[in-house]
Structures are given as C-alpha cells and as structure tokens.
PDB file of C-alpha atoms in Angstrom:
ATOM      1  CA  UNK U   1       0.107   5.449   7.890  1.00 45.00           C
ATOM      2  CA  UNK U   2      -2.031   2.341   9.118  1.00 50.00           C
ATOM      3  CA  UNK U   3      -5.751   2.733  10.418  1.00 60.00           C
ATOM      4  CA  UNK U   4      -5.488   0.090  13.195  1.00 77.00           C
ATOM      5  CA  UNK U   5      -7.146   0.632  16.572  1.00 81.00           C
ATOM      6  CA  UNK U   6      -6.943  -2.117  19.784  1.00 84.00           C
ATOM      7  CA  UNK U   7      -7.603  -1.710  23.668  1.00 83.00           C
ATOM      8  CA  UNK U   8      -4.311  -2.903  25.419  1.00 76.00           C
ATOM      9  CA  UNK U   9      -4.869  -4.183  28.436  1.00 62.00           C
ATOM     10  CA  UNK U  10      -7.821  -4.973  27.790  1.00 60.00           C
ATOM     11  CA  UNK U  11     -11.120  -5.971  29.809  1.00 63.00           C
ATOM     12  CA  UNK U  12     -13.246  -6.734  26.419  1.00 74.00           C
ATOM     13  CA  UNK U  13     -14.514  -3.654  26.111  1.00 87.00           C
ATOM     14  CA  UNK U  14     -12.258  -1.235  28.116  1.00 87.00           C
ATOM     15  CA  UNK U  15      -8.584  -0.395  28.338  1.00 86.00           C
ATOM     16  CA  UNK U  16      -6.179   1.806  27.597  1.00 85.00           C
ATOM     17  CA  UNK U  17      -6.504   3.156  23.308  1.00 89.00           C
ATOM     18  CA  UNK U  18      -3.648   2.443  21.063  1.00 86.00           C
ATOM     19  CA  UNK U  19      -3.078   3.186  17.190  1.00 84.00           C
ATOM     20  CA  UNK U  20      -0.822   1.536  15.321  1.00 80.00           C
ATOM     21  CA  UNK U  21       1.553   3.798  13.696  1.00 76.00           C
ATOM     22  CA  UNK U  22       4.723   3.587  11.912  1.00 70.00           C
ATOM     23  CA  UNK U  23       5.275   0.075  12.748  1.00 68.00           C
ATOM     24  CA  UNK U  24       4.531   0.219  16.283  1.00 75.00           C
ATOM     25  CA  UNK U  25       1.897   0.367  18.669  1.00 78.00           C
ATOM     26  CA  UNK U  26       1.248   3.311  20.576  1.00 81.00           C
ATOM     27  CA  UNK U  27      -1.070   5.789  22.775  1.00 85.00           C
ATOM     28  CA  UNK U  28      -3.768   8.282  22.377  1.00 88.00           C
ATOM     29  CA  UNK U  29      -3.255  11.456  24.525  1.00 88.00           C
ATOM     30  CA  UNK U  30      -6.229  12.579  26.221  1.00 86.00           C
ATOM     31  CA  UNK U  31      -6.076  16.112  25.611  1.00 86.00           C
ATOM     32  CA  UNK U  32      -9.399  17.728  23.742  1.00 84.00           C
ATOM     33  CA  UNK U  33     -10.725  14.310  24.096  1.00 87.00           C
ATOM     34  CA  UNK U  34     -14.943  14.335  24.128  1.00 88.00           C
ATOM     35  CA  UNK U  35     -17.506  11.661  24.946  1.00 90.00           C
ATOM     36  CA  UNK U  36     -18.573  11.421  21.047  1.00 91.00           C
ATOM     37  CA  UNK U  37     -14.595  10.931  20.301  1.00 92.00           C
ATOM     38  CA  UNK U  38     -14.977   8.008  22.658  1.00 92.00           C
ATOM     39  CA  UNK U  39     -18.087   6.791  21.349  1.00 92.00           C
ATOM     40  CA  UNK U  40     -16.694   6.265  17.550  1.00 91.00           C
ATOM     41  CA  UNK U  41     -13.622   4.429  19.116  1.00 91.00           C
ATOM     42  CA  UNK U  42     -15.830   2.420  21.176  1.00 90.00           C
ATOM     43  CA  UNK U  43     -17.902   1.849  17.592  1.00 88.00           C
ATOM     44  CA  UNK U  44     -14.583   1.302  15.529  1.00 86.00           C
ATOM     45  CA  UNK U  45     -13.530  -1.728  18.214  1.00 84.00           C
ATOM     46  CA  UNK U  46     -17.158  -3.210  17.663  1.00 84.00           C
ATOM     47  CA  UNK U  47     -17.815  -2.357  21.614  1.00 87.00           C
ATOM     48  CA  UNK U  48     -21.008  -0.388  21.039  1.00 88.00           C
ATOM     49  CA  UNK U  49     -21.692   2.643  20.003  1.00 86.00           C
ATOM     50  CA  UNK U  50     -21.254   4.819  23.706  1.00 88.00           C
ATOM     51  CA  UNK U  51     -18.616   5.093  26.210  1.00 90.00           C
ATOM     52  CA  UNK U  52     -16.732   7.203  28.387  1.00 89.00           C
ATOM     53  CA  UNK U  53     -13.224   7.918  29.730  1.00 87.00           C
ATOM     54  CA  UNK U  54     -11.738   6.183  32.671  1.00 83.00           C
ATOM     55  CA  UNK U  55     -10.235   8.943  35.277  1.00 76.00           C
ATOM     56  CA  UNK U  56      -9.488   6.841  37.751  1.00 71.00           C
ATOM     57  CA  UNK U  57      -6.135   5.892  36.728  1.00 66.00           C
ATOM     58  CA  UNK U  58      -2.654   5.795  39.431  1.00 62.00           C
ATOM     59  CA  UNK U  59       0.453   7.833  38.193  1.00 59.00           C
ATOM     60  CA  UNK U  60       2.871   6.053  36.879  1.00 59.00           C
ATOM     61  CA  UNK U  61       5.190   6.952  33.234  1.00 61.00           C
ATOM     62  CA  UNK U  62       4.123   6.089  30.612  1.00 60.00           C
ATOM     63  CA  UNK U  63       5.743   3.140  28.582  1.00 64.00           C
ATOM     64  CA  UNK U  64       6.470   3.362  24.660  1.00 71.00           C
ATOM     65  CA  UNK U  65       5.467   5.888  22.443  1.00 80.00           C
ATOM     66  CA  UNK U  66       2.574   8.313  22.352  1.00 81.00           C
ATOM     67  CA  UNK U  67       1.265   8.964  18.554  1.00 76.00           C
ATOM     68  CA  UNK U  68      -1.584  10.549  18.772  1.00 85.00           C
ATOM     69  CA  UNK U  69      -3.251  14.201  20.702  1.00 88.00           C
ATOM     70  CA  UNK U  70      -6.096  16.129  20.609  1.00 88.00           C
ATOM     71  CA  UNK U  71      -8.397  14.083  18.748  1.00 90.00           C
ATOM     72  CA  UNK U  72     -11.994  15.274  18.404  1.00 89.00           C
ATOM     73  CA  UNK U  73     -14.449  14.391  16.655  1.00 90.00           C
ATOM     74  CA  UNK U  74     -17.577  16.266  15.458  1.00 87.00           C
ATOM     75  CA  UNK U  75     -21.454  15.544  14.800  1.00 87.00           C
ATOM     76  CA  UNK U  76     -20.553  15.181  10.792  1.00 87.00           C
ATOM     77  CA  UNK U  77     -17.749  12.466  11.950  1.00 87.00           C
ATOM     78  CA  UNK U  78     -19.319   9.287  11.553  1.00 86.00           C
ATOM     79  CA  UNK U  79     -15.609   6.964  11.923  1.00 86.00           C
ATOM     80  CA  UNK U  80     -13.121   7.715  14.093  1.00 87.00           C
ATOM     81  CA  UNK U  81     -10.370   8.275  11.043  1.00 83.00           C
ATOM     82  CA  UNK U  82     -12.597  11.092   9.911  1.00 85.00           C
ATOM     83  CA  UNK U  83     -11.438  13.083  12.761  1.00 88.00           C
ATOM     84  CA  UNK U  84      -9.182  15.895  13.169  1.00 89.00           C
ATOM     85  CA  UNK U  85      -6.253  15.979  15.366  1.00 88.00           C
ATOM     86  CA  UNK U  86      -2.505  16.782  16.222  1.00 85.00           C
ATOM     87  CA  UNK U  87      -0.162  15.741  13.355  1.00 83.00           C
ATOM     88  CA  UNK U  88       1.072  12.428  13.901  1.00 75.00           C
ATOM     89  CA  UNK U  89       4.145  12.192  15.897  1.00 73.00           C
ATOM     90  CA  UNK U  90       5.303  11.445  18.828  1.00 70.00           C
ATOM     91  CA  UNK U  91       3.444  13.398  21.684  1.00 67.00           C
ATOM     92  CA  UNK U  92       3.604  14.536  25.120  1.00 71.00           C
ATOM     93  CA  UNK U  93       1.776  11.590  27.329  1.00 77.00           C
ATOM     94  CA  UNK U  94       3.955  12.270  30.250  1.00 69.00           C
ATOM     95  CA  UNK U  95       1.929   9.047  32.513  1.00 68.00           C
ATOM     96  CA  UNK U  96      -1.171   6.811  32.824  1.00 69.00           C
ATOM     97  CA  UNK U  97      -3.451  10.144  33.467  1.00 75.00           C
ATOM     98  CA  UNK U  98      -2.607  11.683  30.145  1.00 82.00           C
ATOM     99  CA  UNK U  99      -3.346   9.023  28.315  1.00 85.00           C
ATOM    100  CA  UNK U 100      -6.759   7.682  26.793  1.00 86.00           C
ATOM    101  CA  UNK U 101      -8.539   4.523  28.652  1.00 88.00           C
ATOM    102  CA  UNK U 102     -12.111   4.203  28.057  1.00 90.00           C
ATOM    103  CA  UNK U 103     -14.892   1.784  29.247  1.00 90.00           C
ATOM    104  CA  UNK U 104     -17.356   0.793  26.388  1.00 91.00           C
ATOM    105  CA  UNK U 105     -20.911  -0.093  26.780  1.00 85.00           C
ATOM    106  CA  UNK U 106     -21.022  -3.162  24.448  1.00 78.00           C
ATOM    107  CA  UNK U 107     -18.901  -6.394  25.398  1.00 74.00           C
ATOM    108  CA  UNK U 108     -17.075  -7.829  22.499  1.00 61.00           C
ATOM    109  CA  UNK U 109     -19.044 -11.632  21.470  1.00 52.00           C
ATOM    110  CA  UNK U 110     -16.842 -14.359  22.872  1.00 52.00           C
ATOM    111  CA  UNK U 111     -16.775 -16.950  20.095  1.00 43.00           C
ATOM    112  CA  UNK U 112     -15.333 -19.893  20.493  1.00 40.00           C
ATOM    113  CA  UNK U 113     -13.110 -20.957  17.236  1.00 40.00           C
ATOM    114  CA  UNK U 114     -13.720 -24.011  15.720  1.00 39.00           C
ATOM    115  CA  UNK U 115     -10.628 -25.977  15.755  1.00 39.00           C
ATOM    116  CA  UNK U 116      -8.477 -25.608  12.292  1.00 42.00           C
ATOM    117  CA  UNK U 117      -8.051 -28.706  10.362  1.00 44.00           C
ATOM    118  CA  UNK U 118      -4.500 -30.177  10.127  1.00 47.00           C
ATOM    119  CA  UNK U 119      -2.032 -28.654   7.760  1.00 56.00           C
ATOM    120  CA  UNK U 120      -1.816 -30.539   4.526  1.00 57.00           C
ATOM    121  CA  UNK U 121       0.409 -33.532   4.400  1.00 47.00           C
ATOM    122  CA  UNK U 122       1.488 -33.741   7.812  1.00 45.00           C
ATOM    123  CA  UNK U 123       0.507 -34.285  11.412  1.00 46.00           C
ATOM    124  CA  UNK U 124       2.556 -31.448  12.946  1.00 53.00           C
ATOM    125  CA  UNK U 125       2.049 -28.223  11.267  1.00 56.00           C
ATOM    126  CA  UNK U 126       5.009 -26.170  10.547  1.00 60.00           C
ATOM    127  CA  UNK U 127       5.794 -22.530   8.871  1.00 58.00           C
ATOM    128  CA  UNK U 128       6.680 -23.862   5.785  1.00 59.00           C
ATOM    129  CA  UNK U 129       3.637 -25.850   5.195  1.00 69.00           C
ATOM    130  CA  UNK U 130       1.421 -22.344   6.216  1.00 80.00           C
ATOM    131  CA  UNK U 131       2.744 -21.455   3.395  1.00 86.00           C
ATOM    132  CA  UNK U 132       2.594 -22.036  -0.857  1.00 88.00           C
ATOM    133  CA  UNK U 133       3.342 -20.561  -4.363  1.00 89.00           C
ATOM    134  CA  UNK U 134       1.127 -21.078  -6.885  1.00 89.00           C
ATOM    135  CA  UNK U 135       1.060 -21.077 -10.522  1.00 88.00           C
ATOM    136  CA  UNK U 136       4.694 -20.118 -11.509  1.00 85.00           C
ATOM    137  CA  UNK U 137       7.216 -22.216 -13.344  1.00 83.00           C
ATOM    138  CA  UNK U 138       8.971 -23.657 -10.004  1.00 85.00           C
ATOM    139  CA  UNK U 139       8.126 -23.987  -6.461  1.00 84.00           C
ATOM    140  CA  UNK U 140       9.652 -20.702  -5.638  1.00 90.00           C
ATOM    141  CA  UNK U 141       7.538 -18.578  -7.541  1.00 91.00           C
ATOM    142  CA  UNK U 142       3.504 -17.812  -7.536  1.00 92.00           C
ATOM    143  CA  UNK U 143       0.904 -16.542  -6.244  1.00 93.00           C
ATOM    144  CA  UNK U 144       1.758 -16.441  -2.265  1.00 94.00           C
ATOM    145  CA  UNK U 145      -0.816 -18.851  -0.618  1.00 91.00           C
ATOM    146  CA  UNK U 146      -0.987 -18.981   3.058  1.00 88.00           C
ATOM    147  CA  UNK U 147      -2.914 -22.112   4.937  1.00 83.00           C
ATOM    148  CA  UNK U 148      -5.402 -21.208   8.177  1.00 79.00           C
ATOM    149  CA  UNK U 149      -8.497 -22.247   9.005  1.00 73.00           C
ATOM    150  CA  UNK U 150      -7.739 -25.348   7.226  1.00 74.00           C
ATOM    151  CA  UNK U 151      -8.040 -23.927   4.419  1.00 78.00           C
ATOM    152  CA  UNK U 152      -5.947 -22.323   1.672  1.00 84.00           C
ATOM    153  CA  UNK U 153      -6.501 -18.207   0.979  1.00 87.00           C
ATOM    154  CA  UNK U 154      -4.018 -15.583  -0.928  1.00 91.00           C
ATOM    155  CA  UNK U 155      -2.929 -12.534   0.300  1.00 92.00           C
ATOM    156  CA  UNK U 156      -3.546  -8.605  -0.841  1.00 91.00           C
ATOM    157  CA  UNK U 157      -0.686  -6.676  -2.705  1.00 89.00           C
ATOM    158  CA  UNK U 158      -1.365  -3.186  -1.034  1.00 87.00           C
ATOM    159  CA  UNK U 159       2.007  -2.619   0.257  1.00 86.00           C
ATOM    160  CA  UNK U 160       3.285  -5.936  -0.660  1.00 92.00           C
ATOM    161  CA  UNK U 161       6.933  -4.564  -0.850  1.00 91.00           C
ATOM    162  CA  UNK U 162      10.662  -6.790  -1.046  1.00 91.00           C
ATOM    163  CA  UNK U 163      10.760  -7.317   2.804  1.00 92.00           C
ATOM    164  CA  UNK U 164       7.190  -9.022   2.939  1.00 93.00           C
ATOM    165  CA  UNK U 165       8.457 -11.287  -0.400  1.00 93.00           C
ATOM    166  CA  UNK U 166      12.250 -11.726   1.180  1.00 93.00           C
ATOM    167  CA  UNK U 167      10.033 -12.989   4.225  1.00 93.00           C
ATOM    168  CA  UNK U 168       7.520 -15.378   2.034  1.00 93.00           C
ATOM    169  CA  UNK U 169      10.767 -16.594   0.331  1.00 92.00           C
ATOM    170  CA  UNK U 170      12.542 -17.387   3.509  1.00 90.00           C
ATOM    171  CA  UNK U 171       9.355 -19.056   4.222  1.00 89.00           C
ATOM    172  CA  UNK U 172       9.056 -21.352   1.198  1.00 88.00           C
ATOM    173  CA  UNK U 173      12.632 -22.603   2.190  1.00 87.00           C
ATOM    174  CA  UNK U 174      13.829 -20.811  -1.138  1.00 88.00           C
ATOM    175  CA  UNK U 175      16.883 -18.442  -1.795  1.00 88.00           C
ATOM    176  CA  UNK U 176      16.461 -14.406  -1.794  1.00 90.00           C
ATOM    177  CA  UNK U 177      13.572 -12.729  -3.658  1.00 90.00           C
ATOM    178  CA  UNK U 178      13.770 -11.651  -6.895  1.00 91.00           C
ATOM    179  CA  UNK U 179      10.333 -10.011  -7.592  1.00 90.00           C
ATOM    180  CA  UNK U 180       7.269  -8.712  -5.413  1.00 91.00           C
ATOM    181  CA  UNK U 181       4.536  -8.745  -7.687  1.00 92.00           C
ATOM    182  CA  UNK U 182       0.854  -7.881  -7.646  1.00 90.00           C
ATOM    183  CA  UNK U 183      -2.403  -7.812  -9.560  1.00 89.00           C
ATOM    184  CA  UNK U 184      -2.498 -11.410  -9.836  1.00 89.00           C
ATOM    185  CA  UNK U 185       0.260 -11.702 -11.901  1.00 90.00           C
ATOM    186  CA  UNK U 186      -0.031 -15.695 -11.687  1.00 90.00           C
ATOM    187  CA  UNK U 187      -3.498 -15.385 -12.265  1.00 89.00           C
ATOM    188  CA  UNK U 188      -6.505 -15.270  -9.648  1.00 88.00           C
ATOM    189  CA  UNK U 189      -6.586 -17.332  -6.448  1.00 86.00           C
ATOM    190  CA  UNK U 190      -9.868 -18.636  -5.200  1.00 81.00           C
ATOM    191  CA  UNK U 191     -11.347 -18.868  -1.719  1.00 80.00           C
ATOM    192  CA  UNK U 192     -10.722 -16.031   1.073  1.00 87.00           C
ATOM    193  CA  UNK U 193      -8.051 -13.617   1.284  1.00 87.00           C
ATOM    194  CA  UNK U 194      -6.633 -13.946   4.538  1.00 87.00           C
ATOM    195  CA  UNK U 195      -3.932 -11.546   4.791  1.00 88.00           C
ATOM    196  CA  UNK U 196      -4.143  -7.524   3.578  1.00 88.00           C
ATOM    197  CA  UNK U 197      -1.284  -4.642   4.037  1.00 88.00           C
ATOM    198  CA  UNK U 198       1.252  -7.168   5.181  1.00 89.00           C
ATOM    199  CA  UNK U 199       3.965  -4.804   7.036  1.00 90.00           C
ATOM    200  CA  UNK U 200       7.031  -6.888   7.318  1.00 90.00           C
ATOM    201  CA  UNK U 201      10.666  -5.915   8.410  1.00 87.00           C
ATOM    202  CA  UNK U 202      12.010  -8.670   6.558  1.00 85.00           C
ATOM    203  CA  UNK U 203      13.636 -10.348   9.467  1.00 84.00           C
ATOM    204  CA  UNK U 204      10.620 -12.384  10.643  1.00 85.00           C
ATOM    205  CA  UNK U 205      10.565 -16.118   9.984  1.00 85.00           C
ATOM    206  CA  UNK U 206       6.996 -16.590   8.267  1.00 86.00           C
ATOM    207  CA  UNK U 207       4.460 -13.763   7.160  1.00 87.00           C
ATOM    208  CA  UNK U 208       2.303 -15.181   9.910  1.00 84.00           C
ATOM    209  CA  UNK U 209       5.194 -13.065  12.118  1.00 85.00           C
ATOM    210  CA  UNK U 210       4.134  -9.586  10.363  1.00 87.00           C
ATOM    211  CA  UNK U 211       1.990  -7.048  11.009  1.00 86.00           C
ATOM    212  CA  UNK U 212      -1.512  -7.292   8.969  1.00 84.00           C
ATOM    213  CA  UNK U 213      -4.752  -6.711   8.818  1.00 82.00           C
ATOM    214  CA  UNK U 214      -7.172  -9.746   9.050  1.00 76.00           C
ATOM    215  CA  UNK U 215      -8.379 -10.345   5.251  1.00 68.00           C
ATOM    216  CA  UNK U 216     -12.053  -9.974   5.996  1.00 63.00           C
ATOM    217  CA  UNK U 217     -12.884  -6.303   5.267  1.00 64.00           C
ATOM    218  CA  UNK U 218     -14.005  -7.039   1.899  1.00 68.00           C
ATOM    219  CA  UNK U 219     -12.054  -3.851   0.594  1.00 76.00           C
ATOM    220  CA  UNK U 220      -9.504  -6.464  -1.614  1.00 85.00           C
ATOM    221  CA  UNK U 221     -10.290  -8.608  -4.327  1.00 87.00           C
ATOM    222  CA  UNK U 222      -8.387 -11.810  -6.054  1.00 88.00           C
ATOM    223  CA  UNK U 223      -7.278  -9.283  -8.787  1.00 90.00           C
ATOM    224  CA  UNK U 224      -4.987  -7.917  -5.875  1.00 91.00           C
ATOM    225  CA  UNK U 225      -3.333 -11.322  -5.297  1.00 93.00           C
ATOM    226  CA  UNK U 226       0.285 -11.111  -4.166  1.00 93.00           C
ATOM    227  CA  UNK U 227       2.667 -12.956  -5.690  1.00 94.00           C
ATOM    228  CA  UNK U 228       7.169 -13.540  -5.297  1.00 94.00           C
ATOM    229  CA  UNK U 229       9.737 -14.694  -7.484  1.00 93.00           C
ATOM    230  CA  UNK U 230      12.850 -16.248  -5.655  1.00 92.00           C
ATOM    231  CA  UNK U 231      15.873 -17.506  -6.536  1.00 88.00           C
ATOM    232  CA  UNK U 232      15.782 -21.512  -6.066  1.00 79.00           C
ATOM    233  CA  UNK U 233      17.350 -23.688  -3.517  1.00 64.00           C
ATOM    234  CA  UNK U 234      17.507 -26.785  -2.396  1.00 47.00           C
ATOM    235  CA  UNK U 235      15.936 -27.433   0.542  1.00 46.00           C
ATOM    236  CA  UNK U 236      18.498 -28.333   3.291  1.00 45.00           C
ATOM    237  CA  UNK U 237      18.034 -31.853   4.478  1.00 41.00           C
ATOM    238  CA  UNK U 238      16.293 -33.161   1.175  1.00 38.00           C
ATOM    239  CA  UNK U 239      18.100 -35.130  -1.650  1.00 36.00           C
ATOM    240  CA  UNK U 240      18.725 -34.805  -5.054  1.00 36.00           C
ATOM    241  CA  UNK U 241      16.238 -35.830  -7.288  1.00 33.00           C
ATOM    242  CA  UNK U 242      17.382 -38.763  -9.559  1.00 31.00           C
ATOM    243  CA  UNK U 243      15.889 -40.062 -12.952  1.00 31.00           C
ATOM    244  CA  UNK U 244      15.174 -43.635 -13.325  1.00 28.00           C
TER     245      UNK U 244
END
C-alpha cells in the first residue's frame, strides 16, 4: 500500500530490511533472495548500488510481523518495487536467520542539519504553533500548512482522509472535522510541500506524529494541497473578544 523501505537497527547502510505495510513496519523474509534483489534494495535506500546478505546471525525469535517473502528481482527490474514476490500478507519468518539482513556497499552521507528557525510568534515551539489553516472563512478552515525547518509548507492531498483532517483540527485547537478537502480547495500554497501520503489513525496529537512520506519526491504539486473545514471552538484559556 505504501512503498517505504528502511534498515532497522541500522549501522548506516547495514541492518534488517523492513517495509511499511498496513500501517506497520514489518520484515522481509530471505527466501529466494538474490544479490540483484539486495542491490536494488540498497539503491532504493541511497546506500550504493551493491550489497549482500548478512548470514552471520544468532538464533532468536522474530519480533513483529513479516510482510514480504520470495522477492525475486531480475535484470529487467530497475526498482525494488517492480520485483515480483509472494502476496503481501503475514509471512512465516520464524527466527532472525529467516529475515533479510543486508550490508550495502555505500554509506548514507552524514549531514549536519541547520538549526531551524524559531516557531512563529513564540520563543517556544508548541504543536499548535506548527500548523495553520489559510484562506478559509475562519481560523478553523483553509489550506493546511505546517511549520518545518524554519518555513511554512503545505500537505499533499494524496491519502488525505477524515482521520487525517481530524488530527489537523485537533492540532489547530478547533472542534471536530466537517470536511477533508483536496485539490487546493482554498487556493494553491507556495514554498515546500512538507508532507505526502499522510496516514493518521485519528488519535495522534499532531500531523507530525502521523506516518507520512517526506514531501520532497517531486510527485505532488501545489494544485494538490490539502485543506480542512473544522467546527469552530474557543481555545481553552483564552478570553472572549470584546468590541470597543
């Protein structure tokens, strides 16, 4: 459902290969695993174009689900996600030796991130200050924008549903969600698209706590900016406005 790959317990570019499926990270069984398959996984992870299986593993029971088995990449496959496999479902990796642990030839560059700018209008950054609704009739409706790395950016409407919008409404300090909208319903934003394919359970305190892809893939455009309409509700601890 979501094409996400990672190395758990990774020492840079080596570790246990896992895929994100059905809302959970799970293992890949090593049956039928070839060097071509491992190399494409390394390439997908940004860890070089070659790799090999780590077979020197202790006996131990597998913790968590195993989603994928019998991945068989051929010379015609240019991406890990193009490779045929057994159906995506719970597989039978019984111990660590049945799982796919790989060692790639490359190393991910160690980047020292720039310190983000402080959150707008505040010396301390709270979850509520990391989100805003723009272009609506009130502060609880509009294009969803999140604060990250010192600037405001938008959210792609791919997989944008009511449970995602409900988290946004809660983070905004508003009432229950009335509508989860896409296709730049309140106009196109500018700047970066920070989040793609947001997948919330609906109980998270903020969008930043939901699973999502980083929005730098280039797949989404501002014509796909996500939006919400939430019911209005006075923020706790604020005084009602008065007219002078």
